[in-house]
Amino acid sequence: MIKNKIFLILIFVIILGIALYGLLPSFSNENLLPLECNLNKENCEYKFKDKMVKISLNPKPLQAMDITHLVVENLPEFENLKLELYGLNMDMGKIKPRLIRLENGNYISKIVLSLCSLEQMRFRGEFIQDNKPIGLHFDFDLTNR
């Protein structure tokens, strides 16, 4: 009787473990699609509210744990615009650099990108106002050398 209960509990735990494992997000490079524009090699433009917003990250190629200069050009002016950077294929928290608004919808910032154990980490930069995304984001890859 006790052996049957232990056996049933063991089977239940195994089935539950398999089910939960299938629900966990996969943090790997296997699911990454090629980028339309590679900010690691070139400056990129993104359509946002009938404007073409230019984003550049320098120096290229991007390096982890080094200062990266972000320049955003032709973005509509927002009050208290923020930027959040986070990994799409690995959760390492959020990087929240200070955006400095210049004139004519231009912004600059300095960023230090986190180092990751994966060979390639895909980051997303998302612009935020009043704790809500404005609808513009950019993705880029950082290769672990």
Short mmCIF file of C-alpha atoms in Angstrom, two decimals:
data_model
loop_
_atom_site.label_atom_id
_atom_site.label_comp_id
_atom_site.label_asym_id
_atom_site.label_seq_id
_atom_site.Cartn_x
_atom_site.Cartn_y
_atom_site.Cartn_z
CA MET A 1 0.00 0.00 0.00
CA ILE A 2 2.73 2.47 0.98
CA LYS A 3 4.83 1.40 -2.02
CA ASN A 4 1.88 2.11 -4.32
CA LYS A 5 1.44 5.62 -2.87
CA ILE A 6 5.16 6.36 -3.21
CA PHE A 7 5.11 5.05 -6.78
CA LEU A 8 2.08 7.22 -7.67
CA ILE A 9 3.64 10.30 -6.07
CA LEU A 10 6.89 9.67 -7.95
CA ILE A 11 5.02 9.34 -11.27
CA PHE A 12 3.07 12.54 -10.51
CA VAL A 13 6.28 14.47 -9.70
CA ILE A 14 7.94 13.27 -12.93
CA ILE A 15 4.93 14.25 -15.05
CA LEU A 16 4.69 17.63 -13.30
CA GLY A 17 8.41 18.23 -13.83
CA ILE A 18 8.16 17.46 -17.54
CA ALA A 19 5.13 19.74 -17.91
CA LEU A 20 6.80 22.64 -16.07
CA TYR A 21 10.03 22.22 -18.03
CA GLY A 22 8.08 22.66 -21.26
CA LEU A 23 6.56 25.90 -19.97
CA LEU A 24 9.86 27.54 -19.04
CA PRO A 25 11.14 30.18 -21.49
CA SER A 26 14.09 29.07 -23.52
CA PHE A 27 17.17 31.25 -23.08
CA SER A 28 19.30 30.31 -26.05
CA ASN A 29 20.44 31.60 -29.39
CA GLU A 30 18.47 28.95 -31.28
CA ASN A 31 15.29 31.06 -31.39
CA LEU A 32 16.93 34.31 -32.51
CA LEU A 33 15.90 35.55 -35.94
CA PRO A 34 18.35 37.60 -37.99
CA LEU A 35 18.14 41.34 -37.32
CA GLU A 36 16.81 43.59 -40.08
CA CYS A 37 19.54 46.10 -39.25
CA ASN A 38 22.68 45.26 -37.28
CA LEU A 39 23.56 48.09 -34.87
CA ASN A 40 26.80 46.25 -34.18
CA LYS A 41 27.94 47.10 -37.73
CA GLU A 42 25.91 50.11 -38.86
CA ASN A 43 23.54 52.86 -37.75
CA CYS A 44 19.88 51.94 -38.17
CA GLU A 45 16.64 53.77 -38.93
CA TYR A 46 13.24 52.87 -37.53
CA LYS A 47 9.85 54.21 -38.58
CA PHE A 48 7.99 55.86 -35.71
CA LYS A 49 4.95 58.15 -36.05
CA ASP A 50 5.63 59.07 -39.69
CA LYS A 51 9.29 59.84 -38.94
CA MET A 52 12.48 57.92 -39.52
CA VAL A 53 14.35 57.73 -36.21
CA LYS A 54 18.08 57.08 -36.51
CA ILE A 55 19.82 55.09 -33.77
CA SER A 56 23.55 54.61 -33.45
CA LEU A 57 25.69 52.76 -30.93
CA ASN A 58 29.45 53.38 -30.90
CA PRO A 59 32.19 52.26 -30.93
CA LYS A 60 31.62 49.34 -33.23
CA PRO A 61 31.84 46.42 -32.71
CA LEU A 62 30.02 46.71 -29.40
CA GLN A 63 31.90 45.54 -26.33
CA ALA A 64 30.59 44.39 -22.96
CA MET A 65 31.70 46.25 -19.84
CA ASP A 66 32.88 49.24 -21.89
CA ILE A 67 31.25 52.62 -22.47
CA THR A 68 28.90 52.61 -25.46
CA HIS A 69 27.64 55.93 -26.82
CA LEU A 70 23.99 55.99 -27.89
CA VAL A 71 22.72 58.68 -30.25
CA VAL A 72 19.03 58.95 -31.17
CA GLU A 73 18.09 61.39 -33.93
CA ASN A 74 14.73 62.70 -35.16
CA LEU A 75 12.61 61.30 -32.33
CA PRO A 76 9.60 63.44 -31.36
CA GLU A 77 10.27 65.33 -28.14
CA PHE A 78 8.92 63.67 -25.01
CA GLU A 79 8.91 64.88 -21.44
CA ASN A 80 10.81 62.54 -19.12
CA LEU A 81 11.64 59.99 -21.83
CA LYS A 82 13.48 56.95 -20.48
CA LEU A 83 15.26 53.99 -22.02
CA GLU A 84 15.29 50.43 -20.72
CA LEU A 85 17.71 47.84 -22.11
CA TYR A 86 17.16 44.17 -21.35
CA GLY A 87 18.13 40.78 -22.73
CA LEU A 88 15.75 38.86 -24.96
CA ASN A 89 17.54 35.52 -24.72
CA MET A 90 18.83 35.83 -21.15
CA ASP A 91 17.37 37.63 -18.14
CA MET A 92 20.05 39.84 -16.61
CA GLY A 93 17.79 42.58 -15.32
CA LYS A 94 17.33 46.00 -16.89
CA ILE A 95 19.85 48.67 -17.75
CA LYS A 96 18.32 52.13 -17.35
CA PRO A 97 20.73 54.73 -18.72
CA ARG A 98 20.07 58.45 -18.39
CA LEU A 99 18.85 59.99 -21.64
CA ILE A 100 19.94 63.55 -22.31
CA ARG A 101 17.57 65.48 -24.56
CA LEU A 102 19.24 67.80 -27.02
CA GLU A 103 17.28 69.80 -29.58
CA ASN A 104 15.24 68.74 -32.61
CA GLY A 105 14.30 65.36 -31.14
CA ASN A 106 17.87 64.24 -30.55
CA TYR A 107 18.98 62.33 -27.46
CA ILE A 108 22.31 60.98 -26.25
CA SER A 109 23.35 58.56 -23.54
CA LYS A 110 26.27 56.51 -22.28
CA ILE A 111 25.65 52.83 -21.64
CA VAL A 112 27.71 50.00 -20.15
CA LEU A 113 26.41 46.69 -21.48
CA SER A 114 26.37 43.63 -19.23
CA LEU A 115 28.47 40.56 -19.91
CA CYS A 116 26.68 37.28 -20.42
CA SER A 117 27.75 33.64 -20.48
CA LEU A 118 25.99 33.03 -23.80
CA GLU A 119 28.04 33.36 -26.97
CA GLN A 120 25.61 35.95 -28.28
CA MET A 121 23.16 38.04 -26.28
CA ARG A 122 20.31 39.89 -27.92
CA PHE A 123 19.39 43.15 -26.23
CA ARG A 124 16.26 45.23 -26.69
CA GLY A 125 16.22 48.96 -26.09
CA GLU A 126 12.72 50.21 -25.35
CA PHE A 127 11.74 53.86 -24.96
CA ILE A 128 9.44 54.53 -22.00
CA GLN A 129 7.34 57.52 -20.94
CA ASP A 130 5.18 57.55 -17.81
CA ASN A 131 6.08 53.88 -17.20
CA LYS A 132 4.60 52.86 -20.59
CA PRO A 133 6.39 51.95 -23.82
CA ILE A 134 5.97 54.63 -26.51
CA GLY A 135 5.95 52.00 -29.27
CA LEU A 136 9.57 52.30 -30.43
CA HIS A 137 12.25 49.75 -29.66
CA PHE A 138 15.48 48.52 -31.21
CA ASP A 139 17.28 45.19 -30.95
CA PHE A 140 20.98 44.47 -31.20
CA ASP A 141 23.38 41.62 -30.54
CA LEU A 142 26.43 41.55 -28.30
CA THR A 143 28.92 38.78 -28.97
CA ASN A 144 30.87 37.32 -26.06
CA ARG A 145 34.50 37.15 -27.21
#
